[in-house]
């Protein structure tokens, strides 16, 4: 009989436990987030480290983001052609390309790419510093690890991602242009005029705002998981995985939220 | 003599696991204390409680009769931590910075390169990265970095573990030179009884989260404590 009740209680008990851990970890992350943001506005400042991180997170991600954008633009043009040609709406292809790229695809794909590249690197680097006591060493040398490690990365993420996405916008549209002009035999001038007449400030701007938010998410998640790594190399591996997975999900979630804010129907 | 650091009934838990339990100890000015004990007995954790890198659950750590480490606010805590120079267990050099930047990490003014001679390093090492130098040299660099910040108390966490006997002996002599010359207060964690005889004044033996034996190094010879005797002779 007792066994029966224990089994009966198993499910609610676990649901309760998981709910508790869920909110506990959100609260924990939120407090760490506030500390990180505060560290961006309190001395000491390390401008040279910010620059170094902009190069690492932004500049070094240019090839990956560029490649992603150009192929996405090309595929987009091809796919919309197969669809639109059925009811002779080919002239809408440039519009579809530029809207999808600037509003959604460039920010989201750049975000995911940078999460895999730079976010993982941040988690691994800070995680290694944590498990090898380098973070403790920073503290004994009167250096606040949040100011020294986290703030430069977060600032660099906030600045770099919009630049990356802007480049992605241009390259992505160029990919569409290549397909339209050289494969589908569009008139190049018509394509360009079409795009410049159609695209609005808000299309590009919303994408850049999203990019900044994604930059914040990626760098914060990398730092958070790195800072809470424990247990040697295995712990660093886990931190890296968590950082990539959680920032990817957060990017998709916030992409939805931001789209619904920017383009309320 | 007044204790520089007074530890009373210290308790430290990780989750449900109690690492230090009801531990009391005093550390005196200008004295060299060696902390010995089995692997995993909480030696590193104890020093991290003392210098403020880790929070503890119960008890008091009183610094110079003036404050309890537990009650420090963020800024005071930062000041407290920076009173300690630490040679970490695996040196903990910043691996993205070269040796020069590691050693002079905390000094903004003129760099005083005489430190290199003090720890027996050559100038040619300055531009190397930590991954490019041997463990013994890493320890010397870590030592130089710890001394550079002019700490009130030095902590050496297993300075000779993982070194061959010759290099270990060199590091022991180096530390002895530094300890005696500068009359510093030091805490050394070690498994290596050679280090203890080389430069310690007092010894504290940790077992089951408590101080099992505490006394002068010269009392070690005729120590009655069975665990302590076994530890020294390497028996179980
Ligand atoms: N961050 C942590 N989280 C959970 N447990 C920990 C943590 N740090 C240390 N411990 C546990 O505390 C105990 C004491 O660790 P500590 O590193 O102080 O041992 P030690 O005496 O320094 O041993 P060693 O000679 O191997 O360095 C160990 O059992 C370890 O598992
Ligand atoms: Mg240890």
Short mmCIF file of C-alpha atoms and ligand atoms in Angstrom, two decimals:
data_model
loop_
_atom_site.label_atom_id
_atom_site.label_comp_id
_atom_site.label_asym_id
_atom_site.label_seq_id
_atom_site.Cartn_x
_atom_site.Cartn_y
_atom_site.Cartn_z
CA UNK A 1 0.00 0.00 0.00
CA UNK A 2 2.72 2.40 1.00
CA UNK A 3 4.51 1.56 -2.21
CA UNK A 4 1.45 2.57 -4.15
CA UNK A 5 1.33 6.01 -2.55
CA UNK A 6 5.02 6.60 -3.05
CA UNK A 7 4.56 5.83 -6.71
CA UNK A 8 1.52 8.07 -6.88
CA UNK A 9 3.51 10.93 -5.41
CA UNK A 10 6.42 10.40 -7.76
CA UNK A 11 5.10 12.53 -10.60
CA UNK A 12 3.91 15.63 -8.69
CA UNK A 13 7.07 15.53 -6.59
CA UNK A 14 9.27 15.60 -9.65
CA UNK A 15 7.20 18.24 -11.38
CA UNK A 16 7.52 20.35 -8.26
CA UNK A 17 11.25 19.78 -8.07
CA UNK A 18 11.83 20.65 -11.71
CA UNK A 19 9.66 23.76 -11.47
CA UNK A 20 11.65 24.82 -8.44
CA UNK A 21 14.98 24.29 -10.22
CA UNK A 22 13.67 26.10 -13.30
CA UNK A 23 12.71 29.27 -11.45
CA UNK A 24 15.70 29.01 -9.16
CA UNK A 25 18.05 28.97 -12.15
CA UNK A 26 16.19 31.83 -13.85
CA UNK A 27 16.48 33.89 -10.69
CA UNK A 28 20.15 33.00 -10.39
CA UNK A 29 20.80 33.97 -14.01
CA UNK A 30 18.88 37.20 -13.60
CA UNK A 31 20.94 38.28 -10.60
CA UNK A 32 24.16 37.44 -12.43
CA UNK A 33 22.82 39.36 -15.44
CA UNK A 34 22.27 42.49 -13.34
CA UNK A 35 25.78 42.19 -11.91
CA UNK A 36 27.19 41.86 -15.42
CA UNK A 37 25.33 44.91 -16.69
CA UNK A 38 26.46 46.88 -13.65
CA UNK A 39 30.06 45.87 -14.35
CA UNK A 40 29.80 47.52 -17.79
CA UNK A 41 29.15 50.89 -16.12
CA UNK A 42 31.55 50.77 -13.17
CA UNK A 43 35.34 51.15 -13.21
CA UNK A 44 37.81 49.69 -13.96
CA UNK A 45 37.31 49.89 -17.69
CA UNK A 46 39.40 47.92 -20.15
CA UNK A 47 39.01 49.54 -23.61
CA UNK A 48 41.86 47.50 -25.10
CA UNK A 49 40.10 44.29 -24.09
CA UNK A 50 36.85 45.53 -25.64
CA UNK A 51 38.71 46.11 -28.89
CA UNK A 52 40.29 42.67 -28.72
CA UNK A 53 36.88 41.09 -28.19
CA UNK A 54 35.33 43.07 -31.05
CA UNK A 55 37.97 41.57 -33.29
CA UNK A 56 37.36 38.07 -31.91
CA UNK A 57 33.56 38.16 -31.84
CA UNK A 58 32.88 40.50 -34.74
CA UNK A 59 35.69 40.69 -37.25
CA UNK A 60 36.65 37.01 -37.09
CA UNK A 61 33.02 35.98 -37.60
CA UNK A 62 32.75 37.92 -40.86
CA UNK A 63 33.61 34.98 -43.17
CA UNK A 64 31.13 32.62 -41.51
CA UNK A 65 28.35 35.17 -41.44
CA UNK A 66 29.10 36.25 -45.02
CA UNK A 67 28.98 32.68 -46.32
CA UNK A 68 25.76 31.95 -44.48
CA UNK A 69 24.16 35.12 -45.78
CA UNK A 70 25.15 34.70 -49.42
CA UNK A 71 23.87 31.12 -49.68
CA UNK A 72 20.69 32.01 -47.85
CA UNK A 73 20.05 34.87 -50.26
CA UNK A 74 20.67 32.57 -53.20
CA UNK A 75 18.38 29.82 -51.93
CA UNK A 76 15.71 32.34 -51.11
CA UNK A 77 15.73 33.67 -54.68
CA UNK A 78 15.61 30.17 -56.16
CA UNK A 79 12.83 28.95 -53.91
CA UNK A 80 10.65 32.01 -54.31
CA UNK A 81 11.08 31.67 -58.08
CA UNK A 82 9.77 28.09 -58.08
CA UNK A 83 6.78 29.24 -56.06
CA UNK A 84 6.05 32.62 -57.62
CA UNK A 85 6.47 31.58 -61.26
CA UNK A 86 3.35 29.43 -60.93
CA UNK A 87 1.21 32.55 -60.78
CA UNK A 88 3.61 34.84 -62.68
CA UNK A 89 4.62 36.92 -59.66
CA UNK A 90 8.36 36.76 -60.37
CA UNK A 91 8.71 40.51 -59.93
CA UNK A 92 8.09 40.06 -56.21
CA UNK A 93 11.20 37.97 -55.77
CA UNK A 94 13.57 40.86 -54.91
CA UNK A 95 11.09 42.10 -52.33
CA UNK A 96 10.82 38.72 -50.71
CA UNK A 97 14.57 38.37 -50.64
CA UNK A 98 15.28 41.74 -49.10
CA UNK A 99 12.50 41.55 -46.52
CA UNK A 100 13.32 38.05 -45.33
CA UNK A 101 17.01 38.79 -45.20
CA UNK A 102 16.93 42.10 -43.36
CA UNK A 103 14.08 41.37 -40.99
CA UNK A 104 14.65 37.75 -40.03
CA UNK A 105 17.25 35.61 -41.68
CA UNK A 106 20.35 37.75 -41.42
CA UNK A 107 19.95 38.49 -37.69
CA UNK A 108 18.86 34.98 -36.72
CA UNK A 109 21.43 33.13 -38.79
CA UNK A 110 24.24 35.49 -37.81
CA UNK A 111 23.13 35.11 -34.18
CA UNK A 112 23.17 31.32 -34.35
CA UNK A 113 26.51 31.27 -36.14
CA UNK A 114 28.13 33.61 -33.63
CA UNK A 115 26.58 31.62 -30.76
CA UNK A 116 28.33 28.53 -32.11
CA UNK A 117 31.58 30.31 -32.79
CA UNK A 118 32.14 33.07 -30.29
CA UNK A 119 29.65 32.03 -27.59
CA UNK A 120 31.23 28.60 -27.32
CA UNK A 121 34.69 30.14 -27.25
CA UNK A 122 33.70 32.51 -24.45
CA UNK A 123 32.24 29.70 -22.34
CA UNK A 124 35.29 27.51 -22.91
CA UNK A 125 37.79 30.27 -22.17
CA UNK A 126 36.11 31.57 -19.03
CA UNK A 127 35.26 28.01 -17.94
CA UNK A 128 38.89 26.99 -18.21
CA UNK A 129 39.92 30.07 -16.25
CA UNK A 130 37.40 29.09 -13.60
CA UNK A 131 38.49 25.48 -13.17
CA UNK A 132 42.20 26.33 -13.26
CA UNK A 133 41.73 29.00 -10.55
CA UNK A 134 42.70 31.86 -12.86
CA UNK A 135 39.54 33.69 -11.82
CA UNK A 136 40.55 33.34 -8.17
CA UNK A 137 43.98 34.61 -9.16
CA UNK A 138 42.38 37.70 -10.72
CA UNK A 139 40.62 38.43 -7.45
CA UNK A 140 43.82 38.19 -5.41
CA UNK A 141 45.39 40.67 -7.83
CA UNK A 142 42.67 43.25 -7.02
CA UNK A 143 40.92 42.74 -10.33
CA UNK A 144 37.18 42.28 -10.55
CA UNK A 145 36.63 39.33 -12.92
CA UNK A 146 33.30 40.77 -14.04
CA UNK A 147 34.95 44.01 -15.13
CA UNK A 148 37.94 42.27 -16.63
CA UNK A 149 36.30 39.29 -18.34
CA UNK A 150 32.57 39.85 -18.70
CA UNK A 151 32.10 43.56 -19.41
CA UNK A 152 34.45 43.67 -22.45
CA UNK A 153 32.74 40.65 -23.99
CA UNK A 154 29.22 41.97 -23.45
CA UNK A 155 30.09 45.41 -24.83
CA UNK A 156 31.83 43.81 -27.79
CA UNK A 157 28.80 41.58 -28.45
CA UNK A 158 26.43 44.54 -28.34
CA UNK A 159 28.56 46.45 -30.84
CA UNK A 160 29.73 43.65 -33.15
CA UNK A 161 26.50 41.85 -33.91
CA UNK A 162 24.71 44.82 -35.58
CA UNK A 163 27.77 45.33 -37.81
CA UNK A 164 27.85 41.65 -38.70
CA UNK A 165 24.15 41.66 -39.46
CA UNK A 166 24.45 44.78 -41.60
CA UNK A 167 27.16 43.08 -43.61
CA UNK A 168 24.97 39.96 -43.74
CA UNK A 169 22.10 42.08 -45.11
CA UNK A 170 24.20 43.38 -47.96
CA UNK A 171 25.82 40.04 -48.77
CA UNK A 172 22.51 38.19 -48.55
CA UNK A 173 20.78 40.57 -50.94
CA UNK A 174 23.80 40.25 -53.20
CA UNK A 175 23.30 36.46 -53.17
CA UNK A 176 19.72 36.99 -54.30
CA UNK A 177 20.97 39.40 -56.96
CA UNK A 178 23.41 36.81 -58.32
CA UNK A 179 20.69 34.20 -58.77
CA UNK A 180 18.11 36.63 -60.13
CA UNK A 181 20.45 38.25 -62.63
CA UNK A 182 22.62 35.34 -63.75
CA UNK A 183 20.27 32.37 -63.40
CA UNK A 184 16.77 33.79 -63.73
CA UNK A 185 17.76 36.50 -66.23
CA UNK A 186 16.36 39.48 -64.36
CA UNK A 187 17.38 42.94 -65.46
CA UNK A 188 20.00 44.05 -62.86
CA UNK A 189 18.73 47.63 -62.75
CA UNK A 190 15.17 46.55 -62.21
CA UNK A 191 16.29 44.29 -59.37
CA UNK A 192 18.18 47.07 -57.61
CA UNK A 193 15.54 49.73 -58.15
CA UNK A 194 12.93 47.31 -56.90
CA UNK A 195 14.88 46.71 -53.73
CA UNK A 196 15.68 50.31 -52.92
CA UNK A 197 12.11 51.38 -53.52
CA UNK A 198 10.69 48.61 -51.47
CA UNK A 199 12.88 48.31 -48.38
CA UNK A 200 12.01 50.60 -45.48
CA UNK A 201 14.13 51.92 -42.65
CA UNK A 202 12.29 49.83 -40.07
CA UNK A 203 13.11 46.60 -41.94
CA UNK A 204 16.84 47.11 -41.57
CA UNK A 205 16.64 48.86 -38.22
CA UNK A 206 14.59 46.10 -36.56
CA UNK A 207 17.17 43.57 -37.76
CA UNK A 208 19.99 45.59 -36.22
CA UNK A 209 18.18 45.95 -32.89
CA UNK A 210 17.59 42.21 -32.87
CA UNK A 211 21.29 41.74 -33.58
CA UNK A 212 22.26 43.78 -30.53
CA UNK A 213 19.93 41.79 -28.31
CA UNK A 214 21.36 38.55 -29.72
CA UNK A 215 24.87 39.84 -29.08
CA UNK A 216 23.91 40.42 -25.46
CA UNK A 217 22.33 36.96 -25.18
CA UNK A 218 25.31 35.16 -26.71
CA UNK A 219 28.00 36.88 -24.67
CA UNK A 220 25.99 36.73 -21.44
CA UNK A 221 25.22 33.02 -21.81
CA UNK A 222 28.87 32.28 -22.63
CA UNK A 223 30.05 34.20 -19.58
CA UNK A 224 27.39 32.76 -17.28
CA UNK A 225 28.09 29.15 -18.12
CA UNK A 226 31.83 29.72 -18.12
CA UNK A 227 31.70 31.36 -14.70
CA UNK A 228 29.73 28.48 -13.25
CA UNK A 229 31.80 25.69 -14.75
CA UNK A 230 33.21 23.17 -12.29
CA UNK A 231 34.91 19.82 -12.40
CA UNK A 232 37.79 20.05 -14.82
CA UNK A 233 37.75 19.54 -18.57
CA UNK A 234 34.40 17.77 -18.49
CA UNK A 235 32.80 20.71 -16.76
CA UNK A 236 34.19 23.09 -19.36
CA UNK A 237 32.76 20.88 -22.11
CA UNK A 238 29.35 20.96 -20.48
CA UNK A 239 29.54 24.73 -20.02
CA UNK A 240 30.27 25.12 -23.73
CA UNK A 241 27.35 22.92 -24.73
CA UNK A 242 24.94 24.66 -22.36
CA UNK A 243 26.02 28.06 -23.56
CA UNK A 244 25.45 27.23 -27.25
CA UNK A 245 22.15 25.43 -26.70
CA UNK A 246 20.68 27.98 -24.32
CA UNK A 247 21.74 30.99 -26.36
CA UNK A 248 20.36 29.41 -29.56
CA UNK A 249 16.98 28.82 -27.94
CA UNK A 250 16.97 32.29 -26.40
CA UNK A 251 17.81 33.80 -29.79
CA UNK A 252 14.83 32.11 -31.44
CA UNK A 253 12.55 33.04 -28.56
CA UNK A 254 13.62 36.68 -28.51
CA UNK A 255 13.45 36.83 -32.28
CA UNK A 256 9.78 35.99 -32.04
CA UNK A 257 9.18 38.49 -29.24
CA UNK A 258 11.01 41.29 -31.05
CA UNK A 259 9.27 40.61 -34.35
CA UNK A 260 5.91 40.78 -32.66
CA UNK A 261 6.88 44.06 -31.01
CA UNK A 262 8.24 45.67 -34.17
CA UNK A 263 5.59 44.50 -36.61
CA UNK A 264 2.39 44.51 -34.59
CA UNK A 265 -0.47 43.54 -36.84
CA UNK B 1 51.76 37.16 20.79
CA UNK B 2 48.66 38.31 19.00
CA UNK B 3 47.24 36.18 16.23
CA UNK B 4 47.14 37.73 12.78
CA UNK B 5 44.29 35.45 11.82
CA UNK B 6 42.09 33.71 14.32
CA UNK B 7 39.80 30.93 13.09
CA UNK B 8 37.05 29.79 15.41
CA UNK B 9 34.71 26.81 14.87
CA UNK B 10 34.83 27.12 11.10
CA UNK B 11 32.38 25.03 9.13
CA UNK B 12 32.29 24.76 5.34
CA UNK B 13 29.84 22.66 3.35
CA UNK B 14 29.44 21.97 -0.34
CA UNK B 15 25.79 21.05 -0.68
CA UNK B 16 25.26 18.37 1.91
CA UNK B 17 28.94 17.45 2.09
CA UNK B 18 30.78 18.89 5.08
CA UNK B 19 34.42 19.56 4.23
CA UNK B 20 35.52 21.59 7.25
CA UNK B 21 33.82 21.08 10.57
CA UNK B 22 34.36 22.97 13.79
CA UNK B 23 37.90 23.89 12.86
CA UNK B 24 39.88 26.31 14.99
CA UNK B 25 43.36 27.61 14.25
CA UNK B 26 45.55 30.64 14.78
CA UNK B 27 48.06 32.11 12.41
CA UNK B 28 50.70 34.43 13.77
CA UNK B 29 52.53 37.37 12.27
CA UNK B 30 55.94 36.69 10.65
CA UNK B 31 55.45 33.00 11.09
CA UNK B 32 55.47 30.23 8.55
CA UNK B 33 52.65 27.76 8.99
CA UNK B 34 52.50 24.49 7.10
CA UNK B 35 49.12 22.84 6.59
CA UNK B 36 49.35 19.15 5.86
CA UNK B 37 46.76 16.45 5.35
CA UNK B 38 45.47 13.89 2.92
CA UNK B 39 44.30 14.76 -0.54
CA UNK B 40 40.75 16.07 -0.42
CA UNK B 41 40.87 16.86 3.30
CA UNK B 42 39.99 20.49 2.61
CA UNK B 43 43.35 22.25 2.78
CA UNK B 44 42.78 24.38 -0.31
CA UNK B 45 39.23 25.14 0.79
CA UNK B 46 40.51 26.30 4.19
CA UNK B 47 42.91 28.82 2.64
CA UNK B 48 40.14 30.06 0.35
CA UNK B 49 37.93 30.67 3.35
CA UNK B 50 40.76 32.57 5.01
CA UNK B 51 41.48 34.87 2.08
CA UNK B 52 37.85 35.44 1.22
CA UNK B 53 37.66 33.58 -2.09
CA UNK B 54 35.02 31.23 -0.68
CA UNK B 55 32.08 31.86 1.64
CA UNK B 56 31.86 29.66 4.72
CA UNK B 57 28.81 28.43 6.55
CA UNK B 58 29.53 28.77 10.26
CA UNK B 59 32.16 30.11 12.59
CA UNK B 60 34.48 33.11 12.53
CA UNK B 61 37.65 34.13 10.79
CA UNK B 62 38.98 37.21 12.53
CA UNK B 63 41.66 39.23 10.79
CA UNK B 64 44.07 41.18 13.04
CA UNK B 65 41.45 41.30 15.80
CA UNK B 66 39.50 43.80 13.75
CA UNK B 67 36.94 42.16 11.48
CA UNK B 68 35.25 38.89 10.63
CA UNK B 69 35.81 37.92 7.00
CA UNK B 70 32.21 36.76 6.75
CA UNK B 71 30.73 40.21 7.38
CA UNK B 72 32.68 42.06 4.71
CA UNK B 73 30.86 44.08 2.05
CA UNK B 74 31.90 43.83 -1.59
CA UNK B 75 34.53 46.57 -1.53
CA UNK B 76 35.97 45.55 1.86
CA UNK B 77 36.07 41.97 0.64
CA UNK B 78 38.08 43.05 -2.39
CA UNK B 79 40.57 44.79 -0.10
CA UNK B 80 40.76 41.74 2.15
CA UNK B 81 41.44 39.38 -0.75
CA UNK B 82 44.19 41.61 -2.08
CA UNK B 83 46.07 41.36 1.24
CA UNK B 84 46.97 37.83 0.21
CA UNK B 85 49.42 36.70 -2.41
CA UNK B 86 48.67 33.20 -3.60
CA UNK B 87 50.73 30.66 -5.47
CA UNK B 88 47.89 28.44 -6.67
CA UNK B 89 48.01 24.67 -6.83
CA UNK B 90 48.55 24.61 -10.59
CA UNK B 91 50.11 28.08 -10.72
CA UNK B 92 46.95 29.52 -12.36
CA UNK B 93 48.92 31.74 -14.71
CA UNK B 94 46.74 33.72 -17.12
CA UNK B 95 47.27 31.70 -20.25
CA UNK B 96 46.30 34.46 -22.66
CA UNK B 97 49.08 36.71 -21.32
CA UNK B 98 52.82 36.30 -21.60
CA UNK B 99 55.09 35.85 -18.59
CA UNK B 100 55.90 39.55 -18.31
CA UNK B 101 52.23 40.57 -18.27
CA UNK B 102 51.51 37.80 -15.77
CA UNK B 103 54.19 38.90 -13.33
CA UNK B 104 53.40 42.60 -13.56
CA UNK B 105 49.63 42.13 -13.82
CA UNK B 106 48.78 44.22 -10.79
CA UNK B 107 51.47 46.86 -11.03
CA UNK B 108 50.72 49.98 -12.97
CA UNK B 109 53.88 51.95 -12.28
CA UNK B 110 57.48 51.20 -13.18
CA UNK B 111 58.28 47.54 -13.56
CA UNK B 112 60.89 46.30 -11.13
CA UNK B 113 62.70 43.51 -12.93
CA UNK B 114 64.82 42.61 -9.89
CA UNK B 115 61.99 40.24 -8.95
CA UNK B 116 63.21 37.96 -11.71
CA UNK B 117 66.53 37.44 -9.96
CA UNK B 118 64.72 36.82 -6.66
CA UNK B 119 62.82 33.87 -8.10
CA UNK B 120 65.72 32.70 -10.27
CA UNK B 121 64.36 33.52 -13.71
CA UNK B 122 66.09 34.84 -16.78
CA UNK B 123 64.90 37.89 -18.73
CA UNK B 124 64.55 35.81 -21.87
CA UNK B 125 61.53 34.12 -20.34
CA UNK B 126 59.47 37.33 -20.28
CA UNK B 127 58.03 37.07 -23.77
CA UNK B 128 57.06 33.38 -23.49
CA UNK B 129 53.48 32.24 -23.00
CA UNK B 130 52.64 30.11 -19.91
CA UNK B 131 51.96 27.06 -22.09
CA UNK B 132 55.50 27.23 -23.46
CA UNK B 133 57.31 26.94 -20.13
CA UNK B 134 57.81 23.96 -17.84
CA UNK B 135 55.82 23.38 -14.66
CA UNK B 136 58.78 24.28 -12.46
CA UNK B 137 59.25 27.58 -14.26
CA UNK B 138 55.50 28.21 -14.09
CA UNK B 139 55.74 27.91 -10.30
CA UNK B 140 58.51 30.50 -10.23
CA UNK B 141 56.44 32.85 -12.37
CA UNK B 142 53.43 32.26 -10.12
CA UNK B 143 55.61 32.99 -7.12
CA UNK B 144 56.88 36.22 -8.67
CA UNK B 145 53.32 37.30 -9.48
CA UNK B 146 52.18 36.57 -5.92
CA UNK B 147 55.04 38.58 -4.41
CA UNK B 148 54.68 41.50 -6.83
CA UNK B 149 51.42 42.69 -5.28
CA UNK B 150 53.29 43.17 -1.95
CA UNK B 151 50.88 41.01 0.06
CA UNK B 152 50.69 40.94 3.85
CA UNK B 153 50.30 37.16 3.81
CA UNK B 154 51.53 34.62 1.30
CA UNK B 155 49.75 31.36 0.58
CA UNK B 156 51.56 28.56 -1.22
CA UNK B 157 49.22 25.79 -2.34
CA UNK B 158 51.33 22.67 -2.85
CA UNK B 159 54.35 24.50 -4.28
CA UNK B 160 56.31 21.30 -4.94
CA UNK B 161 53.63 18.81 -5.99
CA UNK B 162 54.25 17.43 -9.45
CA UNK B 163 57.89 18.50 -9.58
CA UNK B 164 60.91 16.23 -9.69
CA UNK B 165 62.97 16.13 -6.48
CA UNK B 166 65.68 18.43 -7.80
CA UNK B 167 63.32 21.17 -8.94
CA UNK B 168 61.19 20.66 -5.82
CA UNK B 169 64.28 21.25 -3.71
CA UNK B 170 65.06 24.44 -5.65
CA UNK B 171 61.53 25.74 -5.08
CA UNK B 172 61.75 24.89 -1.38
CA UNK B 173 65.04 26.78 -1.07
CA UNK B 174 63.57 29.68 -3.01
CA UNK B 175 60.57 29.91 -0.71
CA UNK B 176 62.80 29.61 2.33
CA UNK B 177 64.91 32.47 1.03
CA UNK B 178 61.85 34.61 0.48
CA UNK B 179 60.19 33.73 3.76
CA UNK B 180 63.24 34.32 5.92
CA UNK B 181 64.54 37.32 4.04
CA UNK B 182 61.29 39.27 3.99
CA UNK B 183 59.95 38.06 7.34
CA UNK B 184 56.59 37.36 5.79
CA UNK B 185 53.60 35.60 7.23
CA UNK B 186 53.07 32.51 5.13
CA UNK B 187 50.72 29.57 4.88
CA UNK B 188 52.01 26.58 2.95
CA UNK B 189 49.85 23.65 1.96
CA UNK B 190 51.92 20.61 1.25
CA UNK B 191 52.19 16.84 1.16
CA UNK B 192 55.92 17.17 1.13
CA UNK B 193 57.52 16.82 4.57
CA UNK B 194 60.77 18.16 3.08
CA UNK B 195 59.06 21.51 2.57
CA UNK B 196 57.87 21.45 6.16
CA UNK B 197 61.35 20.86 7.56
CA UNK B 198 62.86 23.34 5.14
CA UNK B 199 60.95 26.46 6.13
CA UNK B 200 57.94 25.95 8.39
CA UNK B 201 57.78 27.18 11.97
CA UNK B 202 54.51 25.51 12.88
CA UNK B 203 52.51 22.63 11.47
CA UNK B 204 48.76 22.04 11.37
CA UNK B 205 47.51 18.61 10.36
CA UNK B 206 43.96 18.45 9.01
CA UNK B 207 41.90 15.30 9.29
CA UNK B 208 38.15 14.86 8.92
CA UNK B 209 37.67 18.60 8.63
CA UNK B 210 39.39 19.38 11.94
CA UNK B 211 42.88 20.19 13.13
CA UNK B 212 44.14 16.81 14.32
CA UNK B 213 47.55 18.03 15.43
CA UNK B 214 49.10 21.47 15.79
CA UNK B 215 52.53 22.42 17.04
CA UNK B 216 56.10 23.50 16.40
CA UNK B 217 58.09 21.72 13.72
CA UNK B 218 60.63 20.65 16.32
CA UNK B 219 57.91 18.90 18.28
CA UNK B 220 57.23 16.65 15.28
CA UNK B 221 60.06 14.27 16.25
CA UNK B 222 58.43 13.14 19.44
CA UNK B 223 54.84 13.62 18.44
CA UNK B 224 52.46 11.12 20.05
CA UNK B 225 49.51 11.49 17.67
CA UNK B 226 49.19 8.22 15.79
CA UNK B 227 47.66 9.72 12.62
CA UNK B 228 50.30 12.38 12.50
CA UNK B 229 53.09 9.85 12.97
CA UNK B 230 51.68 7.68 10.22
CA UNK B 231 51.28 10.62 7.89
CA UNK B 232 54.90 11.66 8.37
CA UNK B 233 56.19 8.17 7.80
CA UNK B 234 53.83 7.60 4.87
CA UNK B 235 51.92 4.68 6.44
CA UNK B 236 48.15 4.35 6.38
N1 LIG C 1 33.71 23.95 -5.67
C1 LIG C 1 33.51 22.79 -5.06
N2 LIG C 1 32.31 22.16 -5.13
C2 LIG C 1 32.09 21.00 -4.50
N3 LIG C 1 33.01 20.36 -3.77
C3 LIG C 1 34.22 20.90 -3.66
C4 LIG C 1 34.54 22.15 -4.29
N4 LIG C 1 35.82 22.46 -3.99
C5 LIG C 1 36.27 21.46 -3.23
N5 LIG C 1 35.32 20.53 -3.03
C6 LIG C 1 35.46 19.32 -2.22
O1 LIG C 1 36.04 19.67 -1.00
C7 LIG C 1 36.98 18.68 -0.59
C8 LIG C 1 38.28 19.35 -0.22
O2 LIG C 1 38.85 19.93 -1.37
P1 LIG C 1 40.27 20.63 -1.34
O3 LIG C 1 40.54 21.08 -2.72
O4 LIG C 1 40.32 21.64 -0.27
O5 LIG C 1 41.22 19.42 -0.98
P2 LIG C 1 42.77 19.50 -0.68
O6 LIG C 1 42.95 19.17 0.75
O7 LIG C 1 43.32 20.79 -1.17
O8 LIG C 1 43.29 18.28 -1.53
P3 LIG C 1 44.47 18.25 -2.61
O9 LIG C 1 45.69 17.89 -1.85
O10 LIG C 1 44.05 17.15 -3.52
O11 LIG C 1 44.54 19.57 -3.26
C9 LIG C 1 37.13 17.71 -1.74
O12 LIG C 1 36.52 16.51 -1.36
C10 LIG C 1 36.39 18.33 -2.88
O13 LIG C 1 35.68 17.34 -3.56
MG1 LIG C 2 44.34 21.48 -2.79
#
